CSV table of N, CA and C and ligand atoms in Angstrom, one decimal:
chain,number,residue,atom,x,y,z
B,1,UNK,N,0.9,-1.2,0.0
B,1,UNK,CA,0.0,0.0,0.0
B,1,UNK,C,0.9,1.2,0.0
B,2,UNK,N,0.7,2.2,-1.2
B,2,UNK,CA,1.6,3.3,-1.1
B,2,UNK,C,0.6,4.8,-0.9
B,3,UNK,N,1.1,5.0,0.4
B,3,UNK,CA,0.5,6.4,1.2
B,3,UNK,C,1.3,7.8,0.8
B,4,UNK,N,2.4,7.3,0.7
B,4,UNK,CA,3.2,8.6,0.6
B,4,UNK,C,4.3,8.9,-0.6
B,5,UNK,N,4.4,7.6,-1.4
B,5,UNK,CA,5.4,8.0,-2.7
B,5,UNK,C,4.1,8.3,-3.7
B,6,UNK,N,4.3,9.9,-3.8
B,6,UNK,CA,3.7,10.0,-5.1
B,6,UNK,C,2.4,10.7,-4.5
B,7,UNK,N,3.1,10.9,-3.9
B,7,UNK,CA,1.2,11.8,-3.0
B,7,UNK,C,1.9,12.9,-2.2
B,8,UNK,N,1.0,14.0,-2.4
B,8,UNK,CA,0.8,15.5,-2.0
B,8,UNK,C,1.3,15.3,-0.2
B,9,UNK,N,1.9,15.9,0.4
B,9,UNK,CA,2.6,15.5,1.7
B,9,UNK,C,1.3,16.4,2.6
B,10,UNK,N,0.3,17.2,2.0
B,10,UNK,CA,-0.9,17.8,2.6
B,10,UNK,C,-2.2,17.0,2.7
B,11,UNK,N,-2.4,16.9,1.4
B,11,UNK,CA,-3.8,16.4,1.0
B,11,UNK,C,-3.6,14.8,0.7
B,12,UNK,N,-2.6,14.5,0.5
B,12,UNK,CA,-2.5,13.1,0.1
B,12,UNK,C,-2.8,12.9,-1.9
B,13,UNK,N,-3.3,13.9,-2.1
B,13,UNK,CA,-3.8,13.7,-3.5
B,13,UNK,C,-2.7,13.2,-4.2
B,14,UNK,N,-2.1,13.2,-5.8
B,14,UNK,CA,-1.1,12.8,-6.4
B,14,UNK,C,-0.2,13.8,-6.8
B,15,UNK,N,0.5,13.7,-6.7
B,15,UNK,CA,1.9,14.5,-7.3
B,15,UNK,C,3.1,13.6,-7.6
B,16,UNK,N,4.1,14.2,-8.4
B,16,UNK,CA,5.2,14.0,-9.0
B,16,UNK,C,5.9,13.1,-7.3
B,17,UNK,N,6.7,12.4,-7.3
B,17,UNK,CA,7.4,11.8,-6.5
B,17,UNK,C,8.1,12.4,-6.4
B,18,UNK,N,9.4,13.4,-7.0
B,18,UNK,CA,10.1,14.2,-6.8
B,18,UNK,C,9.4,16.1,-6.0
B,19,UNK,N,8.9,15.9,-5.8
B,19,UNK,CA,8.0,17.3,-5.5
B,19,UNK,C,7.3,16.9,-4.3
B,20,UNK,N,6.5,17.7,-3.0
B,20,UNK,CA,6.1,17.3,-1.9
B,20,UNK,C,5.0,17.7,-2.0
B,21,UNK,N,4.5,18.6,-2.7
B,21,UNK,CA,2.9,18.9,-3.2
B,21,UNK,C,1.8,19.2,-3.9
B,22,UNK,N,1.0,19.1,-4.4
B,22,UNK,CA,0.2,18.7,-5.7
B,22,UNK,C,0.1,20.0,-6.0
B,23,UNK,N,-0.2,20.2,-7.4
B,23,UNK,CA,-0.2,21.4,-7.7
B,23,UNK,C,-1.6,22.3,-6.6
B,24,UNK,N,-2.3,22.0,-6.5
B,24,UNK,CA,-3.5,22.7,-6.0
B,24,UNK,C,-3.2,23.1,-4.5
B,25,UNK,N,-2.2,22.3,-3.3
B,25,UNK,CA,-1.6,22.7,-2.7
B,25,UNK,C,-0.6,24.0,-3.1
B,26,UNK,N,0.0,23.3,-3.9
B,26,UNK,CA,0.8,24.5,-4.3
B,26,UNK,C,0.2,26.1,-4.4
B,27,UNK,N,-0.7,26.0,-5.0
B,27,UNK,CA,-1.1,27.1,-5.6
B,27,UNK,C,-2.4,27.8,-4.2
B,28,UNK,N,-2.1,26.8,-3.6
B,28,UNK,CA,-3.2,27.5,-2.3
B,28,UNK,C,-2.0,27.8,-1.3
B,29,UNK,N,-1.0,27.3,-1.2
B,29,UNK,CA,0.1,27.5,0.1
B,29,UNK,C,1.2,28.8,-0.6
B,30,UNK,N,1.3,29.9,-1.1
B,30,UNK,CA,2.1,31.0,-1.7
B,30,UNK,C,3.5,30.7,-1.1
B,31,UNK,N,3.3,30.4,0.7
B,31,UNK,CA,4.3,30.3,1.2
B,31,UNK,C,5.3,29.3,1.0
B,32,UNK,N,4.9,28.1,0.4
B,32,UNK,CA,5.2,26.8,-0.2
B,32,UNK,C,5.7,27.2,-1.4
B,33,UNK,N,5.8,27.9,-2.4
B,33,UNK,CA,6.0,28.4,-3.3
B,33,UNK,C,7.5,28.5,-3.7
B,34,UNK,N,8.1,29.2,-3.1
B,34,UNK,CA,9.8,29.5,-2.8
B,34,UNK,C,10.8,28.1,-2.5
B,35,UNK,N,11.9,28.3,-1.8
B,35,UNK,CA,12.8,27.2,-1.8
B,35,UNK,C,12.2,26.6,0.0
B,36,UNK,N,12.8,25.2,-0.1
B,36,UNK,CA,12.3,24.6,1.2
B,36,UNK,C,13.1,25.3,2.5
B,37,UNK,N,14.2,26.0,2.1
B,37,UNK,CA,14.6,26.9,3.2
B,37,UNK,C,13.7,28.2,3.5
B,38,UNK,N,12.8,28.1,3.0
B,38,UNK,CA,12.1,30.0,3.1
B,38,UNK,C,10.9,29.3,4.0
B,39,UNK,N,10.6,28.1,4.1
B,39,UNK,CA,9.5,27.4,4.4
B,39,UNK,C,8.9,28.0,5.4
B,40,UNK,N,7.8,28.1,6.1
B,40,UNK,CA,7.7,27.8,7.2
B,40,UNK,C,7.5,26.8,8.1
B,41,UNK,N,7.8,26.7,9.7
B,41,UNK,CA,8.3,25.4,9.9
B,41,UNK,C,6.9,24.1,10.4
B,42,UNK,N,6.1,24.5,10.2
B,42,UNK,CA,4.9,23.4,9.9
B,42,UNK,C,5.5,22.6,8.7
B,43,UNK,N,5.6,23.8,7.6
B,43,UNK,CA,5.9,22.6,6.4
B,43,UNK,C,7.4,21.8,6.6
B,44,UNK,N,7.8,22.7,7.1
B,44,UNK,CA,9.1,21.8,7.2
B,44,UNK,C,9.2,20.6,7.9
B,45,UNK,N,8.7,20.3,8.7
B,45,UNK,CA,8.1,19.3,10.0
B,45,UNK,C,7.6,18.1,9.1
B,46,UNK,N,6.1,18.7,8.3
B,46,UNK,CA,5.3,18.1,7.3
B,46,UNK,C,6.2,17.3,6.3
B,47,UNK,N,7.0,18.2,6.0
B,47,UNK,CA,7.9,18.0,4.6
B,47,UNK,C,9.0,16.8,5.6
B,48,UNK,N,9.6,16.7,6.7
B,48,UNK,CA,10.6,15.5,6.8
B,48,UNK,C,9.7,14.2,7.5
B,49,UNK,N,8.8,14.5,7.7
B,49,UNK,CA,7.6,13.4,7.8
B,49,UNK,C,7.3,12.7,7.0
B,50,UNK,N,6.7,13.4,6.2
B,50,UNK,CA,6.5,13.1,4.6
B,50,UNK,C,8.2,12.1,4.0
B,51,UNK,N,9.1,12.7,3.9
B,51,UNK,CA,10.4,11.8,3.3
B,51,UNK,C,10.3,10.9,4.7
B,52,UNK,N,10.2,10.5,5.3
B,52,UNK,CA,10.5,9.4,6.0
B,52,UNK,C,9.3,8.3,5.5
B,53,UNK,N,8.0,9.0,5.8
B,53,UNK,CA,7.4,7.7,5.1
B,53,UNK,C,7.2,7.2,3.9
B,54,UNK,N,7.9,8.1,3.1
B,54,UNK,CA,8.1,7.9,1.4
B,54,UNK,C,9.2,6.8,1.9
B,55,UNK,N,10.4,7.2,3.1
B,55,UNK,CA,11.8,6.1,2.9
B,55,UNK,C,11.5,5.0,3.2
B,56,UNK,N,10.7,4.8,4.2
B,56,UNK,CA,9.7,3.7,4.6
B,56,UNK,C,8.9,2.3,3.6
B,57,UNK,N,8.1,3.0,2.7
B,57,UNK,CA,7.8,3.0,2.0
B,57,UNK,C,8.4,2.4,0.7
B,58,UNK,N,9.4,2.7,0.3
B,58,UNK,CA,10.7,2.1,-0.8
B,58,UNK,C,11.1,0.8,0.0
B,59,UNK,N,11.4,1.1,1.5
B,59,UNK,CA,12.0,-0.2,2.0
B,59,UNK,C,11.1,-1.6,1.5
B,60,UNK,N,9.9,-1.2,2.3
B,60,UNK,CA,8.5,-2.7,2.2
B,60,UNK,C,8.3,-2.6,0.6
B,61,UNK,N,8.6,-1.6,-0.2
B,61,UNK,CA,7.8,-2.4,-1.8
B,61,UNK,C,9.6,-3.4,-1.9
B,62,UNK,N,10.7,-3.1,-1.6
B,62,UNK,CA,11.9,-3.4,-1.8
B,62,UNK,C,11.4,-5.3,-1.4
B,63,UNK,N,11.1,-5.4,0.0
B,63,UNK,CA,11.1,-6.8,0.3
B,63,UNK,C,10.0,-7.4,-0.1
B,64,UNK,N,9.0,-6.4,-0.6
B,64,UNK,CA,8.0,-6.9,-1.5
B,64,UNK,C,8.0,-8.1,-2.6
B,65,UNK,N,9.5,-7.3,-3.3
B,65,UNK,CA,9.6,-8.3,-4.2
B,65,UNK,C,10.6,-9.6,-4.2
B,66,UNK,N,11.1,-9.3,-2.4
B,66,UNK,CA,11.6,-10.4,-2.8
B,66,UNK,C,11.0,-11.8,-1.7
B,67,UNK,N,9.8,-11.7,-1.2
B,67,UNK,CA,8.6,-12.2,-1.0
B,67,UNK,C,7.9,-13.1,-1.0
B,68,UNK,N,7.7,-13.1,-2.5
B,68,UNK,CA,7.5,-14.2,-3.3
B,68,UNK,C,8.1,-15.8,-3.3
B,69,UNK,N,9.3,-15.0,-2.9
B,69,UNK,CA,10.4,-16.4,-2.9
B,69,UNK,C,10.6,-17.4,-2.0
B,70,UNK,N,10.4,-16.1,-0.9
B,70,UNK,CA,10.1,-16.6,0.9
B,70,UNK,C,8.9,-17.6,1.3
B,71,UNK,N,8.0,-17.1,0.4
B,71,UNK,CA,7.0,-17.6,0.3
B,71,UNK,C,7.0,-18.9,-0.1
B,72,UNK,N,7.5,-18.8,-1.6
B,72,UNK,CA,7.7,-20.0,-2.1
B,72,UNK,C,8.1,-21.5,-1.1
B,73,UNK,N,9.5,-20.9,-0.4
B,73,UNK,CA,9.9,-21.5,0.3
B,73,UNK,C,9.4,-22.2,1.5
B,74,UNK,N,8.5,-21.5,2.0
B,74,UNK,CA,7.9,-21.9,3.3
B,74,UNK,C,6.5,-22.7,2.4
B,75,UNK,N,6.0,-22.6,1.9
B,75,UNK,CA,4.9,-23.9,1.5
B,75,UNK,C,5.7,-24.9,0.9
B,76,UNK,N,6.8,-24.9,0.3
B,76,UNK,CA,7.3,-26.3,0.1
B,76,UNK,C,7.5,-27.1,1.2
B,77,UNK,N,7.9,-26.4,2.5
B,77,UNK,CA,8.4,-27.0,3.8
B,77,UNK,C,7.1,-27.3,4.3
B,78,UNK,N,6.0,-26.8,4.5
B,78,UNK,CA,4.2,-27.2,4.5
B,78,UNK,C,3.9,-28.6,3.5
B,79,UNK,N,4.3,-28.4,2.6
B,79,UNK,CA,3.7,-29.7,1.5
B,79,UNK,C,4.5,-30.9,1.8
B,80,UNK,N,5.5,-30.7,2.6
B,80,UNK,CA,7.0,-32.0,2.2
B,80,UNK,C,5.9,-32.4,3.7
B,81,UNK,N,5.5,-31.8,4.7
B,81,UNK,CA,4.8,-32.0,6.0
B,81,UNK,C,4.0,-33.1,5.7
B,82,UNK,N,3.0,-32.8,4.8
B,82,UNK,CA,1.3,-33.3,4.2
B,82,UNK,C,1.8,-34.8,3.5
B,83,UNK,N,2.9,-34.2,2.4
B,83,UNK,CA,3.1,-35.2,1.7
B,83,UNK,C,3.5,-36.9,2.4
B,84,UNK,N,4.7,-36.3,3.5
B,84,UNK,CA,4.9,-38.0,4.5
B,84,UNK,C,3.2,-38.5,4.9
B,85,UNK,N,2.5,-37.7,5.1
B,85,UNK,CA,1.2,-38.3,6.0
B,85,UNK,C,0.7,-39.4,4.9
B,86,UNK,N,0.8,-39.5,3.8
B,86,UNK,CA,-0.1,-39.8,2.8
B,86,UNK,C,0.5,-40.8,2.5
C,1,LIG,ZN1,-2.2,18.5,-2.1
């Protein structure tokens, strides 16, 4: 489930992954407008919150894919169980 790559760090709506807020934020926050040092510090707060659960985020899609495999793994050790009974 992805909350925060690719979503407005205010509204949650969609935005560019490289950018922290959707255009319509944008264009309602003036003060958001400038560089992230001019910020004010709500957004700043908002804004390293926001990159943490984007980093978060990369980690679990990361073991996401390798998952599958684990998976794989552990029902063979389940079937080899079933299969002596039989
Ligand atoms: Zn937004």
């Amino acid at each position: 489930m992805v909350e925060a790559i690719g979503r407005c760090m205010i509204c949650r709506g969609r935005c560019f992954n490289h950018v922290w807020l959707c255009q319509s934020c944008y264009d309602q926050f003036p003060e958001l407008q400038g560089k992230y040092t001019t910020w004010p510090d709500w957004a700043r707060f908002l804004k390293n919150q926001h990159k943490s659960e984007r980093l978060q985020e990369n980690a679990v899609l990361e073991n996401e894919i390798e998952f599958p495999v684990d998976l794989a793994d552990l029902l063979d050790v389940i079937d080899d169980g079933q299969d002596d009974d039989e």
